[in-house]
């Protein structure tokens, strides 16, 4: 295909993957790792689907002499095991990279309730600052979020930064997120929690300076989120 | 051939089953004799009293289709609401009811009853017998399904349908966050319907194991029977955790006994574990019968035999076991430890292997044969395309990091529809088009079925393929509006438009079925030239299936060659010479003839019992708990009447099965079908008990610590009470083994002593169950054991009554064997409960 044609094809496809809540437009290393894993798995799935369809097409026609074990053991057992082991290995490897760990990362808190979020971070004086539906985090470093719930199960999710983690009453869950660049990112509740679930949204503001100075209306560290 | 009082030991495996041929009779005369005995009564009363498996199997499937249509209409409403980003079509609470009911109807009122119906309708024909093992139980299952479904539908019509999602997570579904009867409708309605699932599971297990035609070895039976056996065992173990969870949540909502409330020692995650312990096996329960249908249809469509019979059986068994070890993959985001994440990810990935073995075995069969494009083959190709894609997205979801992005988004909705419609609906459409001639005796009208297939295929993929992208763009499940995300509009609009195409396709499919049944030309017998027994009979199938039971000589031939010989009575147990419904019971491994079972005739008792259970359910829904308790009395009485129907009556002499073989009737042998059925039921019951123990362990060990209040029980008194219960029940289990009147009376007395001790413990020593989960669980376990002791006492009383009537003698056991088994189970659960709760006290 010619370069312009490829470009014409790619642009709408790439545009189709865009959006403030898109997992395919990662803005941080964790979301990027997962997105890469997705593209690899998609490629594999396409190949396997085509392979099975080709086998089906070839099945039509005169009867053939077949070796039962080639199908049941060769394909069914070994072919599957090899592919599945590879994908499992990739998943475990990526999983290890994205988990929270004890490395002194900045910690913030997210408290979910029907139907909103109360976030807490520590400012320069060591005081806890609470914000409604807006989470402040530092940019360019991992942040661990401690997630709790007031009432029913909710879920904390910022798709451009990381995977989701549920907010369960009676428990504190911990997840790690990271934004590459300062800016605003969108988040949502991802566990059905009643009438207000659809509108239970929040935003994340990543700052170059940490702890952030929220007293002025200074926009120097509040640029547009990375595409 | 055998002495009726000793358990029959199956002969050496080396000796093949041989039966002499019965003399040939006039086929028409035999047909009339059998029809008189086996047919339903006339008119509406006949429909109410029918217990025949063909009637009931079709009824299950027909009702399931109607619920599919209702669930489908609900899905149209959902897609209409989601077509634009701030649809004003439905208000939010109504939308929540609609998506909850869509999922609940499709899973509980369509898929499960559909596969039960297929099993009930087809298995006796495939296995060479005349009916399922427990015809009245089949009917009871149907009525419970119908009434439970109607209760849920009525709630929808009145705007009080469940609205917390089809998996009803707590605390959203508890009394604080979902006041009103919506959640109770789900809990009570679904549990009511699940009576039919457990009943069908018991029956299918017993029928496959013990009613196969003589000489049809377990290792040679049709693959559909292996699939259904796996399915029924999975149902026996898979449904009880849901029933346990539903009972606990209903107790929490109705009486305030905390199990899932974190402020009182409960845990919302306990619900999720119990639900998904059911929920994951559930989807394999749905898939296996569909795979079984395909294993029967593909070889016939390809004019060959299945490739890899042994490998497929191994794959079925692997799926049965593995599928119970995966449930946590629905809970990857709840905050479970990393080792658990890795384990369940690996297990979930591994389960794709037995599935792949089957898929490649089927394709290999097609390579081996010459595939012919009849209508069932279209749907089978639709299955391959759709299910393989769905399975691949399932493997993706098993990978934890990806799951953390895709969980609870439209990606999962797309995946589950790919595997459910691909893996169940397409195969069921293949099955319907394949077996409809046997059901109706008619031929289809060419063209409409193929057109329906293409419209369905286009509509399905148009709706759900793009939904994967919708989910990856961040659209979560279960929202009704998305005003901040215009980038999702074109995706949702596309899905909505194609969903209408899909509906048109399904309507065309149903129209094709209706036209075939009403206007089709008469079809010739055995239209597919199939090798299995289901086609070795006239079409449409007669109420008795086989004028004589197929013998090894018939099993070796195609249906075409066997049918006339069977119709002339040359097989075993020809006709119904004594005017009663007889079938042959054989051994589990080699199908050696064992005895003749006498089946009950038409009766309205199943409807009565189901209705009385329905009254109990409705009173619970109305909040009239005292009256509901009283309503259990008629239920118990009807169960007694039911048991009376099994008592020996009439001619109990040996029956001539073949010229060289006379066999005893079931009253005079051990084990009877009823005994095997009770064993199967106790597998389910035992799983329920294990689920309760799991709850105790989970809340004691895993739940973040919540200090329970000090127990008010006095150690010495409680220990004495528990000891008394344990000793009384242990004695009862031992005493019940002696088959005399005195021993049974003593058993009754010991049970009553244990019951009184338990009641004393409950009311004087145990704490208020509403205080803390520990106390609530103790109360539930005490109630569970108490109910079992009560049932044991009632059984002992029943056996004493049988002694009084002279129904028990040296050759006839009556209900004694059932009492022994039940007493053993009751004693075991009581002793284990005492140990577990005692350990909890000691360790705390």
GROMACS .gro file of C-alpha atoms in nm, chain A residues 15-24 30-31 34-35 37-38 41-46 48-49 51-69 71-73 75-81 84-85 87-96 98-100 114 150-153 155 157-175 188-199 201, chain B residues 86 92-93 96 99-100 163-165 167 169-173 177 262 267-269 272 307-308 311-312 332-336 338 341-342 345-346 349-354 356-357 359-361 363-373 377 381 384-385 388-389 392-393 395-409 411 468-469 471-485 487-488 490-491 698 702-704:
model
  212
   15UNK     CA    1  -0.917   0.861   1.576
   16UNK     CA    2  -1.164   0.589   1.658
   17UNK     CA    3  -0.942   0.488   1.947
   18UNK     CA    4  -0.940   0.835   2.096
   19UNK     CA    5  -1.132   0.973   2.389
   20UNK     CA    6  -1.077   1.098   2.744
   21UNK     CA    7  -1.164   0.757   2.887
   22UNK     CA    8  -0.987   0.549   2.625
   23UNK     CA    9  -0.763   0.266   2.738
   24UNK     CA   10  -0.605   0.280   2.393
   30UNK     CA   11   0.098   0.142   3.353
   31UNK     CA   12  -0.181   0.207   3.105
   34UNK     CA   13  -0.154  -0.280   2.938
   35UNK     CA   14  -0.237  -0.124   2.601
   37UNK     CA   15  -0.038  -0.622   2.591
   38UNK     CA   16  -0.380  -0.568   2.434
   41UNK     CA   17  -0.320  -1.027   2.216
   42UNK     CA   18  -0.539  -0.877   1.944
   43UNK     CA   19  -0.286  -0.970   1.678
   44UNK     CA   20  -0.268  -1.324   1.814
   45UNK     CA   21  -0.645  -1.354   1.829
   46UNK     CA   22  -0.682  -1.240   1.469
   48UNK     CA   23  -0.590  -1.779   1.546
   49UNK     CA   24  -0.935  -1.688   1.419
   51UNK     CA   25  -0.635  -2.015   1.116
   52UNK     CA   26  -0.953  -2.180   1.244
   53UNK     CA   27  -1.160  -2.036   0.958
   54UNK     CA   28  -0.909  -2.166   0.704
   55UNK     CA   29  -0.928  -2.513   0.863
   56UNK     CA   30  -1.306  -2.496   0.835
   57UNK     CA   31  -1.303  -2.394   0.472
   58UNK     CA   32  -1.060  -2.673   0.389
   59UNK     CA   33  -1.288  -2.923   0.566
   60UNK     CA   34  -1.534  -2.907   0.280
   61UNK     CA   35  -1.468  -3.149   0.002
   62UNK     CA   36  -1.391  -3.517  -0.023
   63UNK     CA   37  -1.325  -3.717   0.291
   64UNK     CA   38  -0.961  -3.723   0.397
   65UNK     CA   39  -0.763  -3.973   0.596
   66UNK     CA   40  -0.701  -3.804   0.931
   67UNK     CA   41  -0.485  -3.882   1.230
   68UNK     CA   42  -0.708  -3.840   1.531
   69UNK     CA   43  -0.417  -3.758   1.760
   71UNK     CA   44  -0.624  -3.301   1.596
   72UNK     CA   45  -0.701  -3.385   1.958
   73UNK     CA   46  -0.348  -3.386   2.097
   75UNK     CA   47  -0.377  -2.905   1.791
   76UNK     CA   48  -0.620  -2.934   2.080
   77UNK     CA   49  -0.365  -2.994   2.352
   78UNK     CA   50  -0.017  -2.880   2.248
   79UNK     CA   51  -0.093  -2.594   2.014
   80UNK     CA   52  -0.327  -2.445   2.277
   81UNK     CA   53  -0.087  -2.500   2.567
   84UNK     CA   54  -0.177  -2.004   2.633
   85UNK     CA   55   0.148  -2.035   2.826
   87UNK     CA   56   0.004  -1.521   2.688
   88UNK     CA   57  -0.011  -1.614   3.055
   89UNK     CA   58   0.360  -1.545   3.090
   90UNK     CA   59   0.319  -1.205   2.928
   91UNK     CA   60   0.032  -1.129   3.162
   92UNK     CA   61   0.222  -1.227   3.475
   93UNK     CA   62   0.522  -1.022   3.364
   94UNK     CA   63   0.319  -0.709   3.297
   95UNK     CA   64   0.129  -0.769   3.620
   96UNK     CA   65   0.447  -0.764   3.823
   98UNK     CA   66   0.223  -0.250   3.751
   99UNK     CA   67   0.153  -0.360   4.109
  100UNK     CA   68   0.186  -0.121   4.400
  114UNK     CA   69  -2.337   0.724   4.656
  150UNK     CA   70  -1.888   0.472   5.252
  151UNK     CA   71  -2.178   0.254   5.154
  152UNK     CA   72  -2.189   0.008   4.859
  153UNK     CA   73  -1.923  -0.128   4.624
  155UNK     CA   74  -1.479   0.117   4.158
  157UNK     CA   75  -1.093   0.391   3.740
  158UNK     CA   76  -0.882   0.635   3.540
  159UNK     CA   77  -0.846   0.450   3.207
  160UNK     CA   78  -0.567   0.663   3.065
  161UNK     CA   79  -0.350   0.606   3.369
  162UNK     CA   80  -0.413   0.250   3.498
  163UNK     CA   81  -0.658  -0.033   3.555
  164UNK     CA   82  -0.941  -0.019   3.804
  165UNK     CA   83  -0.976  -0.123   4.166
  166UNK     CA   84  -1.298  -0.167   4.361
  167UNK     CA   85  -1.401   0.037   4.663
  168UNK     CA   86  -1.547  -0.210   4.913
  169UNK     CA   87  -1.701  -0.109   5.246
  170UNK     CA   88  -1.506  -0.261   5.530
  171UNK     CA   89  -1.185  -0.283   5.330
  172UNK     CA   90  -0.907  -0.058   5.204
  173UNK     CA   91  -0.777  -0.145   4.857
  174UNK     CA   92  -0.459  -0.010   4.707
  175UNK     CA   93  -0.384   0.054   4.341
  188UNK     CA   94  -1.532   0.720   3.655
  189UNK     CA   95  -1.698   0.476   3.890
  190UNK     CA   96  -1.684   0.135   3.728
  191UNK     CA   97  -1.908  -0.078   3.950
  192UNK     CA   98  -2.284  -0.050   3.935
  193UNK     CA   99  -2.388   0.135   4.250
  194UNK     CA  100  -2.748   0.238   4.199
  195UNK     CA  101  -2.939   0.524   4.044
  196UNK     CA  102  -2.652   0.771   4.026
  197UNK     CA  103  -2.393   0.532   3.883
  198UNK     CA  104  -2.392   0.673   3.529
  199UNK     CA  105  -2.301   1.022   3.643
  201UNK     CA  106  -1.748   1.087   3.739
  313UNK     CA  107  -2.870   1.114   2.675
  319UNK     CA  108  -3.299   0.531   3.532
  320UNK     CA  109  -3.473   0.303   3.779
  323UNK     CA  110  -3.195  -0.068   3.593
  326UNK     CA  111  -3.112  -0.472   3.231
  327UNK     CA  112  -3.134  -0.675   3.552
  390UNK     CA  113  -3.285  -0.362   3.980
  391UNK     CA  114  -2.942  -0.437   4.122
  392UNK     CA  115  -2.793  -0.620   3.825
  394UNK     CA  116  -2.557  -1.071   4.001
  396UNK     CA  117  -2.389  -0.755   4.457
  397UNK     CA  118  -2.418  -0.666   4.824
  398UNK     CA  119  -2.434  -0.417   4.993
  399UNK     CA  120  -2.627  -0.257   4.704
  400UNK     CA  121  -2.885  -0.538   4.722
  404UNK     CA  122  -2.960   0.022   4.994
  489UNK     CA  123  -1.930  -0.515   5.729
  494UNK     CA  124  -1.843  -0.923   5.427
  495UNK     CA  125  -1.976  -0.808   5.090
  496UNK     CA  126  -1.721  -1.034   4.926
  499UNK     CA  127  -1.945  -1.254   4.546
  534UNK     CA  128  -1.316  -3.810   1.570
  535UNK     CA  129  -1.158  -3.857   1.910
  538UNK     CA  130  -1.039  -3.733   2.394
  539UNK     CA  131  -1.374  -3.558   2.396
  559UNK     CA  132  -0.990  -0.970   3.987
  560UNK     CA  133  -1.056  -0.608   4.090
  561UNK     CA  134  -1.178  -0.663   4.445
  562UNK     CA  135  -0.834  -0.651   4.603
  563UNK     CA  136  -0.736  -1.018   4.638
  565UNK     CA  137  -0.128  -1.146   4.426
  568UNK     CA  138  -0.454  -1.343   4.111
  569UNK     CA  139  -0.181  -1.550   3.949
  572UNK     CA  140  -0.540  -1.634   3.596
  573UNK     CA  141  -0.349  -1.953   3.518
  576UNK     CA  142  -0.629  -1.974   3.084
  577UNK     CA  143  -0.592  -2.351   3.126
  578UNK     CA  144  -0.963  -2.415   3.087
  579UNK     CA  145  -0.934  -2.312   2.723
  580UNK     CA  146  -0.742  -2.635   2.657
  581UNK     CA  147  -1.028  -2.887   2.690
  583UNK     CA  148  -0.984  -2.637   2.218
  584UNK     CA  149  -0.964  -3.018   2.218
  586UNK     CA  150  -1.324  -2.761   1.874
  587UNK     CA  151  -1.037  -2.929   1.690
  588UNK     CA  152  -1.199  -3.270   1.725
  590UNK     CA  153  -1.311  -2.973   1.274
  591UNK     CA  154  -1.113  -3.295   1.238
  592UNK     CA  155  -1.443  -3.482   1.205
  593UNK     CA  156  -1.538  -3.248   0.922
  594UNK     CA  157  -1.205  -3.316   0.750
  595UNK     CA  158  -1.261  -3.688   0.797
  596UNK     CA  159  -1.607  -3.679   0.641
  597UNK     CA  160  -1.786  -3.499   0.365
  598UNK     CA  161  -1.974  -3.199   0.512
  599UNK     CA  162  -2.317  -3.137   0.360
  600UNK     CA  163  -2.473  -2.793   0.386
  604UNK     CA  164  -2.467  -2.708   0.931
  608UNK     CA  165  -2.057  -2.277   1.115
  611UNK     CA  166  -1.747  -2.189   1.506
  612UNK     CA  167  -1.698  -1.831   1.397
  615UNK     CA  168  -1.398  -1.911   1.880
  616UNK     CA  169  -1.386  -1.532   1.883
  619UNK     CA  170  -1.029  -1.572   2.252
  620UNK     CA  171  -1.161  -1.257   2.421
  622UNK     CA  172  -0.853  -1.571   2.733
  623UNK     CA  173  -0.771  -1.201   2.711
  624UNK     CA  174  -0.995  -1.130   3.009
  625UNK     CA  175  -0.817  -1.402   3.204
  626UNK     CA  176  -0.498  -1.196   3.185
  627UNK     CA  177  -0.508  -0.978   3.499
  628UNK     CA  178  -0.357  -0.649   3.379
  629UNK     CA  179  -0.587  -0.642   3.078
  630UNK     CA  180  -0.877  -0.747   3.297
  631UNK     CA  181  -0.814  -0.446   3.517
  632UNK     CA  182  -0.889  -0.223   3.219
  633UNK     CA  183  -1.165  -0.423   3.052
  634UNK     CA  184  -1.358  -0.547   3.359
  635UNK     CA  185  -1.704  -0.397   3.398
  636UNK     CA  186  -1.695  -0.235   3.053
  638UNK     CA  187  -1.591  -0.529   2.635
  695UNK     CA  188  -1.540  -0.456   2.214
  696UNK     CA  189  -1.409  -0.117   2.102
  698UNK     CA  190  -1.557  -0.101   2.610
  699UNK     CA  191  -1.193  -0.026   2.538
  700UNK     CA  192  -1.290   0.339   2.492
  701UNK     CA  193  -1.400   0.335   2.853
  702UNK     CA  194  -1.776   0.280   2.842
  703UNK     CA  195  -1.876   0.095   3.159
  704UNK     CA  196  -2.160  -0.154   3.194
  705UNK     CA  197  -2.501  -0.071   3.331
  706UNK     CA  198  -2.523   0.298   3.257
  707UNK     CA  199  -2.825   0.453   3.089
  708UNK     CA  200  -2.675   0.781   2.969
  709UNK     CA  201  -2.330   0.905   2.872
  710UNK     CA  202  -2.364   1.281   2.815
  711UNK     CA  203  -1.992   1.351   2.860
  712UNK     CA  204  -1.877   1.103   2.598
  714UNK     CA  205  -1.720   0.962   2.110
  715UNK     CA  206  -1.934   0.663   2.214
  717UNK     CA  207  -2.164   0.626   1.680
  718UNK     CA  208  -2.056   0.298   1.840
  925UNK     CA  209  -1.442  -1.707   5.520
  929UNK     CA  210  -1.046  -1.376   5.557
  930UNK     CA  211  -1.275  -1.091   5.649
  931UNK     CA  212  -1.091  -0.794   5.801
   0.00000   0.00000   0.00000
